[in-house]
mmCIF file of N, CA and C in Angstrom:
data_model
loop_
_atom_site.group_PDB
_atom_site.id
_atom_site.type_symbol
_atom_site.label_atom_id
_atom_site.label_comp_id
_atom_site.label_asym_id
_atom_site.label_seq_id
_atom_site.Cartn_x
_atom_site.Cartn_y
_atom_site.Cartn_z
ATOM 1 N N MET A 3 -17.287 7.034 27.944
ATOM 2 C CA MET A 3 -18.382 6.520 27.166
ATOM 3 C C MET A 3 -18.669 5.098 27.625
ATOM 4 N N THR A 4 -19.900 4.803 27.924
ATOM 5 C CA THR A 4 -20.251 3.466 28.397
ATOM 6 C C THR A 4 -20.911 2.676 27.288
ATOM 7 N N LYS A 5 -20.743 1.371 27.369
ATOM 8 C CA LYS A 5 -21.365 0.495 26.383
ATOM 9 C C LYS A 5 -22.758 0.134 26.847
ATOM 10 N N SER A 6 -23.677 0.133 25.926
ATOM 11 C CA SER A 6 -25.030 -0.281 26.281
ATOM 12 C C SER A 6 -25.081 -1.802 26.326
ATOM 13 N N PRO A 7 -26.017 -2.373 27.050
ATOM 14 C CA PRO A 7 -26.131 -3.833 27.113
ATOM 15 C C PRO A 7 -26.324 -4.458 25.733
ATOM 16 N N GLU A 8 -26.984 -3.743 24.828
ATOM 17 C CA GLU A 8 -27.183 -4.281 23.487
ATOM 18 C C GLU A 8 -25.845 -4.473 22.781
ATOM 19 N N ASN A 9 -24.955 -3.477 22.876
ATOM 20 C CA ASN A 9 -23.646 -3.583 22.247
ATOM 21 C C ASN A 9 -22.817 -4.688 22.872
ATOM 22 N N ALA A 10 -22.894 -4.831 24.177
ATOM 23 C CA ALA A 10 -22.122 -5.863 24.861
ATOM 24 C C ALA A 10 -22.560 -7.243 24.401
ATOM 25 N N SER A 11 -23.859 -7.468 24.249
ATOM 26 C CA SER A 11 -24.324 -8.783 23.815
ATOM 27 C C SER A 11 -23.968 -9.032 22.355
ATOM 28 N N ALA A 12 -23.987 -7.992 21.527
ATOM 29 C CA ALA A 12 -23.636 -8.162 20.121
ATOM 30 C C ALA A 12 -22.174 -8.560 19.985
ATOM 31 N N VAL A 13 -21.318 -7.959 20.800
ATOM 32 C CA VAL A 13 -19.901 -8.279 20.739
ATOM 33 C C VAL A 13 -19.665 -9.693 21.232
ATOM 34 N N SER A 14 -20.348 -10.095 22.282
ATOM 35 C CA SER A 14 -20.117 -11.426 22.825
ATOM 36 C C SER A 14 -20.660 -12.513 21.906
ATOM 37 N N LYS A 15 -21.692 -12.233 21.123
ATOM 38 C CA LYS A 15 -22.247 -13.215 20.193
ATOM 39 C C LYS A 15 -21.381 -13.358 18.945
ATOM 40 N N GLY A 16 -20.543 -12.379 18.654
ATOM 41 C CA GLY A 16 -19.704 -12.447 17.473
ATOM 42 C C GLY A 16 -20.365 -11.898 16.228
ATOM 43 N N ASP A 17 -21.471 -11.189 16.384
ATOM 44 C CA ASP A 17 -22.135 -10.636 15.206
ATOM 45 C C ASP A 17 -22.208 -9.117 15.253
ATOM 46 N N GLY A 18 -21.347 -8.497 16.019
ATOM 47 C CA GLY A 18 -21.356 -7.044 16.160
ATOM 48 C C GLY A 18 -20.225 -6.403 15.402
ATOM 49 N N PRO A 19 -19.967 -5.143 15.712
ATOM 50 C CA PRO A 19 -18.931 -4.372 15.017
ATOM 51 C C PRO A 19 -17.539 -4.994 15.121
ATOM 52 N N VAL A 20 -17.205 -5.570 16.268
ATOM 53 C CA VAL A 20 -15.876 -6.171 16.425
ATOM 54 C C VAL A 20 -15.726 -7.345 15.471
ATOM 55 N N SER A 21 -16.758 -8.156 15.370
ATOM 56 C CA SER A 21 -16.726 -9.303 14.470
ATOM 57 C C SER A 21 -16.616 -8.851 13.017
ATOM 58 N N ALA A 22 -17.349 -7.811 12.662
ATOM 59 C CA ALA A 22 -17.286 -7.281 11.297
ATOM 60 C C ALA A 22 -15.890 -6.752 11.002
ATOM 61 N N HIS A 23 -15.298 -6.067 11.960
ATOM 62 C CA HIS A 23 -13.942 -5.526 11.786
ATOM 63 C C HIS A 23 -12.951 -6.656 11.566
ATOM 64 N N THR A 24 -13.081 -7.725 12.329
ATOM 65 C CA THR A 24 -12.188 -8.873 12.198
ATOM 66 C C THR A 24 -12.334 -9.501 10.817
ATOM 67 N N GLY A 25 -13.570 -9.637 10.351
ATOM 68 C CA GLY A 25 -13.802 -10.219 9.029
ATOM 69 C C GLY A 25 -13.224 -9.370 7.918
ATOM 70 N N ILE A 26 -13.423 -8.068 8.006
ATOM 71 C CA ILE A 26 -12.884 -7.155 6.996
ATOM 72 C C ILE A 26 -11.360 -7.194 7.020
ATOM 73 N N SER A 27 -10.783 -7.223 8.203
ATOM 74 C CA SER A 27 -9.321 -7.277 8.326
ATOM 75 C C SER A 27 -8.768 -8.531 7.666
ATOM 76 N N ALA A 28 -9.420 -9.658 7.890
ATOM 77 C CA ALA A 28 -8.964 -10.919 7.304
ATOM 78 C C ALA A 28 -9.060 -10.874 5.781
ATOM 79 N N GLN A 29 -10.142 -10.313 5.255
ATOM 80 C CA GLN A 29 -10.304 -10.215 3.804
ATOM 81 C C GLN A 29 -9.266 -9.288 3.195
ATOM 82 N N LEU A 30 -9.015 -8.162 3.833
ATOM 83 C CA LEU A 30 -8.000 -7.229 3.334
ATOM 84 C C LEU A 30 -6.611 -7.861 3.367
ATOM 85 N N ARG A 31 -6.311 -8.588 4.428
ATOM 86 C CA ARG A 31 -5.011 -9.251 4.543
ATOM 87 C C ARG A 31 -4.842 -10.271 3.417
ATOM 88 N N ALA A 32 -5.881 -11.072 3.151
ATOM 89 C CA ALA A 32 -5.821 -12.073 2.087
ATOM 90 C C ALA A 32 -5.648 -11.401 0.724
ATOM 91 N N PHE A 33 -6.368 -10.308 0.493
ATOM 92 C CA PHE A 33 -6.244 -9.585 -0.771
ATOM 93 C C PHE A 33 -4.836 -9.018 -0.927
ATOM 94 N N TYR A 34 -4.299 -8.440 0.131
ATOM 95 C CA TYR A 34 -2.951 -7.874 0.083
ATOM 96 C C TYR A 34 -1.934 -8.959 -0.256
ATOM 97 N N LEU A 35 -2.058 -10.118 0.366
ATOM 98 C CA LEU A 35 -1.123 -11.206 0.094
ATOM 99 C C LEU A 35 -1.218 -11.666 -1.356
ATOM 100 N N SER A 36 -2.432 -11.715 -1.908
ATOM 101 C CA SER A 36 -2.579 -12.135 -3.304
ATOM 102 C C SER A 36 -1.961 -11.108 -4.251
ATOM 103 N N VAL A 37 -2.112 -9.831 -3.952
ATOM 104 C CA VAL A 37 -1.517 -8.782 -4.784
ATOM 105 C C VAL A 37 0.001 -8.822 -4.662
ATOM 106 N N GLU A 38 0.476 -9.094 -3.474
ATOM 107 C CA GLU A 38 1.915 -9.145 -3.222
ATOM 108 C C GLU A 38 2.585 -10.246 -4.048
ATOM 109 N N GLU A 39 1.865 -11.330 -4.314
ATOM 110 C CA GLU A 39 2.422 -12.455 -5.061
ATOM 111 C C GLU A 39 2.398 -12.232 -6.573
ATOM 112 N N GLU A 40 1.640 -11.245 -7.047
ATOM 113 C CA GLU A 40 1.564 -10.976 -8.479
ATOM 114 C C GLU A 40 2.884 -10.414 -8.984
ATOM 115 N N GLY A 41 3.158 -10.670 -10.246
ATOM 116 C CA GLY A 41 4.350 -10.113 -10.862
ATOM 117 C C GLY A 41 4.154 -8.645 -11.198
ATOM 118 N N ILE A 42 5.261 -7.974 -11.455
ATOM 119 C CA ILE A 42 5.203 -6.562 -11.830
ATOM 120 C C ILE A 42 5.008 -6.493 -13.345
ATOM 121 N N PRO A 43 4.003 -5.768 -13.815
ATOM 122 C CA PRO A 43 3.750 -5.672 -15.262
ATOM 123 C C PRO A 43 4.942 -5.063 -16.002
ATOM 124 N N ASP A 44 5.194 -5.570 -17.213
ATOM 125 C CA ASP A 44 6.309 -5.076 -18.023
ATOM 126 C C ASP A 44 6.201 -3.578 -18.285
ATOM 127 N N ARG A 45 4.999 -3.102 -18.512
ATOM 128 C CA ARG A 45 4.805 -1.665 -18.790
ATOM 129 C C ARG A 45 5.274 -0.823 -17.603
ATOM 130 N N PHE A 46 4.990 -1.277 -16.401
ATOM 131 C CA PHE A 46 5.410 -0.540 -15.209
ATOM 132 C C PHE A 46 6.933 -0.560 -15.080
ATOM 133 N N LEU A 47 7.546 -1.718 -15.352
ATOM 134 C CA LEU A 47 9.010 -1.800 -15.290
ATOM 135 C C LEU A 47 9.654 -0.868 -16.317
ATOM 136 N N THR A 48 9.051 -0.790 -17.503
ATOM 137 C CA THR A 48 9.562 0.107 -18.537
ATOM 138 C C THR A 48 9.483 1.559 -18.081
ATOM 139 N N LEU A 49 8.369 1.928 -17.476
ATOM 140 C CA LEU A 49 8.223 3.297 -16.969
ATOM 141 C C LEU A 49 9.250 3.599 -15.879
ATOM 142 N N LEU A 50 9.502 2.632 -15.006
ATOM 143 C CA LEU A 50 10.509 2.837 -13.959
ATOM 144 C C LEU A 50 11.900 3.025 -14.561
ATOM 145 N N GLU A 51 12.214 2.246 -15.603
ATOM 146 C CA GLU A 51 13.509 2.394 -16.267
ATOM 147 C C GLU A 51 13.643 3.778 -16.902
ATOM 148 N N LYS A 52 12.565 4.259 -17.537
ATOM 149 C CA LYS A 52 12.591 5.600 -18.134
ATOM 150 C C LYS A 52 12.788 6.669 -17.064
ATOM 151 N N LEU A 53 12.141 6.495 -15.936
ATOM 152 C CA LEU A 53 12.300 7.445 -14.835
ATOM 153 C C LEU A 53 13.738 7.450 -14.333
ATOM 154 N N ASP A 54 14.322 6.265 -14.170
ATOM 155 C CA ASP A 54 15.720 6.184 -13.738
ATOM 156 C C ASP A 54 16.643 6.896 -14.724
ATOM 157 N N MET A 55 16.418 6.670 -16.018
ATOM 158 C CA MET A 55 17.262 7.314 -17.029
ATOM 159 C C MET A 55 17.109 8.828 -16.981
ATOM 160 N N ALA A 56 15.883 9.317 -16.821
ATOM 161 C CA ALA A 56 15.651 10.763 -16.751
ATOM 162 C C ALA A 56 16.326 11.358 -15.518
ATOM 163 N N GLU A 57 16.241 10.669 -14.392
ATOM 164 C CA GLU A 57 16.888 11.173 -13.173
ATOM 165 C C GLU A 57 18.399 11.194 -13.328
ATOM 166 N N ARG A 58 18.965 10.155 -13.946
ATOM 167 C CA ARG A 58 20.407 10.132 -14.168
ATOM 168 C C ARG A 58 20.830 11.277 -15.086
ATOM 169 N N GLN A 59 20.024 11.551 -16.108
ATOM 170 C CA GLN A 59 20.337 12.637 -17.037
ATOM 171 C C GLN A 59 20.329 13.983 -16.317
ATOM 172 N N VAL A 60 19.344 14.200 -15.473
ATOM 173 C CA VAL A 60 19.272 15.452 -14.710
ATOM 174 C C VAL A 60 20.492 15.572 -13.805
ATOM 175 N N ASN A 61 20.859 14.492 -13.131
ATOM 176 C CA ASN A 61 22.035 14.525 -12.253
ATOM 177 C C ASN A 61 23.304 14.797 -13.050
ATOM 178 N N ASN A 62 23.423 14.196 -14.226
ATOM 179 C CA ASN A 62 24.594 14.440 -15.072
ATOM 180 C C ASN A 62 24.640 15.893 -15.524
ATOM 181 N N ASP A 63 23.487 16.457 -15.876
ATOM 182 C CA ASP A 63 23.439 17.860 -16.297
ATOM 183 C C ASP A 63 23.897 18.780 -15.170
ATOM 184 N N PHE A 64 23.464 18.497 -13.945
ATOM 185 C CA PHE A 64 23.884 19.313 -12.806
ATOM 186 C C PHE A 64 25.382 19.171 -12.566
ATOM 187 N N ASN A 65 25.915 17.969 -12.703
ATOM 188 C CA ASN A 65 27.344 17.755 -12.492
ATOM 189 C C ASN A 65 28.170 18.489 -13.542
ATOM 190 N N VAL A 66 27.707 18.516 -14.787
ATOM 191 C CA VAL A 66 28.415 19.225 -15.854
ATOM 192 C C VAL A 66 28.401 20.723 -15.581
ATOM 193 N N GLU A 67 27.259 21.254 -15.151
ATOM 194 C CA GLU A 67 27.166 22.686 -14.841
ATOM 195 C C GLU A 67 28.080 23.050 -13.677
ATOM 196 N N ASP A 68 28.132 22.193 -12.648
ATOM 197 C CA ASP A 68 28.997 22.467 -11.502
ATOM 198 C C ASP A 68 30.463 22.439 -11.911
ATOM 199 N N ALA A 69 30.843 21.540 -12.792
ATOM 200 C CA ALA A 69 32.230 21.433 -13.233
ATOM 201 C C ALA A 69 32.631 22.637 -14.078
ATOM 202 N N ALA A 70 31.672 23.217 -14.796
ATOM 203 C CA ALA A 70 31.963 24.364 -15.661
ATOM 204 C C ALA A 70 32.183 25.638 -14.855
ATOM 205 N N ARG A 71 31.736 25.673 -13.641
ATOM 206 C CA ARG A 71 31.858 26.896 -12.818
ATOM 207 C C ARG A 71 33.213 27.056 -12.254
#
Protein backbone atom coordinates (compact mmCIF):
# COMPACT_ATOMS: atom_id res chain seq x y z
CA MET A 1 0.00 0.00 0.00
CA THR A 2 1.48 3.35 -0.97
CA LYS A 3 0.95 6.66 0.71
CA SER A 4 -0.54 9.45 -1.32
CA PRO A 5 1.27 12.80 -1.35
CA GLU A 6 -1.63 14.31 0.59
CA ASN A 7 -1.14 11.86 3.47
CA ALA A 8 2.61 12.40 3.48
CA SER A 9 2.22 16.17 3.79
CA ALA A 10 -0.41 15.82 6.52
CA VAL A 11 1.92 13.63 8.55
CA SER A 12 4.87 15.96 8.10
CA LYS A 13 2.82 19.02 9.13
CA GLY A 14 1.72 17.32 12.35
CA ASP A 15 -1.99 17.63 11.69
CA GLY A 16 -2.69 14.17 10.29
CA PRO A 17 -3.65 10.79 11.69
CA VAL A 18 -0.25 10.23 13.34
CA SER A 19 -0.53 13.51 15.22
CA ALA A 20 -4.09 12.69 16.30
CA HIS A 21 -2.97 9.26 17.51
CA THR A 22 -0.16 10.84 19.54
CA GLY A 23 -2.57 13.33 21.12
CA ILE A 24 -5.09 10.65 22.02
CA SER A 25 -2.33 8.46 23.46
CA ALA A 26 -1.10 11.30 25.66
CA GLN A 27 -4.62 12.04 26.92
CA LEU A 28 -5.31 8.38 27.68
CA ARG A 29 -1.98 8.07 29.50
CA ALA A 30 -2.75 11.15 31.63
CA PHE A 31 -6.24 9.84 32.43
CA TYR A 32 -4.86 6.42 33.38
CA LEU A 33 -2.32 8.00 35.72
CA SER A 34 -5.02 10.10 37.40
CA VAL A 35 -7.21 7.02 37.92
CA GLU A 36 -4.23 5.07 39.21
CA GLU A 37 -3.68 7.68 41.94
CA GLU A 38 -7.29 7.51 43.19
CA GLY A 39 -8.07 5.54 46.30
CA ILE A 40 -10.09 2.35 46.27
CA PRO A 41 -13.71 3.00 47.34
CA ASP A 42 -14.74 1.43 50.66
CA ARG A 43 -17.71 -0.29 49.02
CA PHE A 44 -15.39 -2.07 46.59
CA LEU A 45 -13.07 -3.16 49.41
CA THR A 46 -16.08 -4.53 51.30
CA LEU A 47 -17.18 -6.52 48.26
CA LEU A 48 -13.66 -7.93 47.85
CA GLU A 49 -13.64 -9.00 51.51
CA LYS A 50 -17.01 -10.74 51.06
CA LEU A 51 -15.69 -12.53 47.99
CA ASP A 52 -12.61 -13.69 49.90
CA MET A 53 -14.78 -15.01 52.73
CA ALA A 54 -17.07 -16.85 50.30
CA GLU A 55 -14.09 -18.43 48.52
CA ARG A 56 -12.57 -19.52 51.84
CA GLN A 57 -15.90 -21.05 52.86
CA VAL A 58 -16.14 -23.01 49.61
CA ASN A 59 -12.56 -24.25 50.05
CA ASN A 60 -13.30 -25.27 53.65
CA ASP A 61 -16.43 -27.14 52.54
CA PHE A 62 -14.41 -29.07 49.95
CA ASN A 63 -11.73 -29.90 52.52
CA VAL A 64 -14.35 -31.20 54.98
CA GLU A 65 -15.94 -33.38 52.27
CA ASP A 66 -12.53 -34.77 51.27
CA ALA A 67 -11.69 -35.59 54.89
CA ALA A 68 -15.01 -37.41 55.34
CA ARG A 69 -14.26 -39.78 52.46
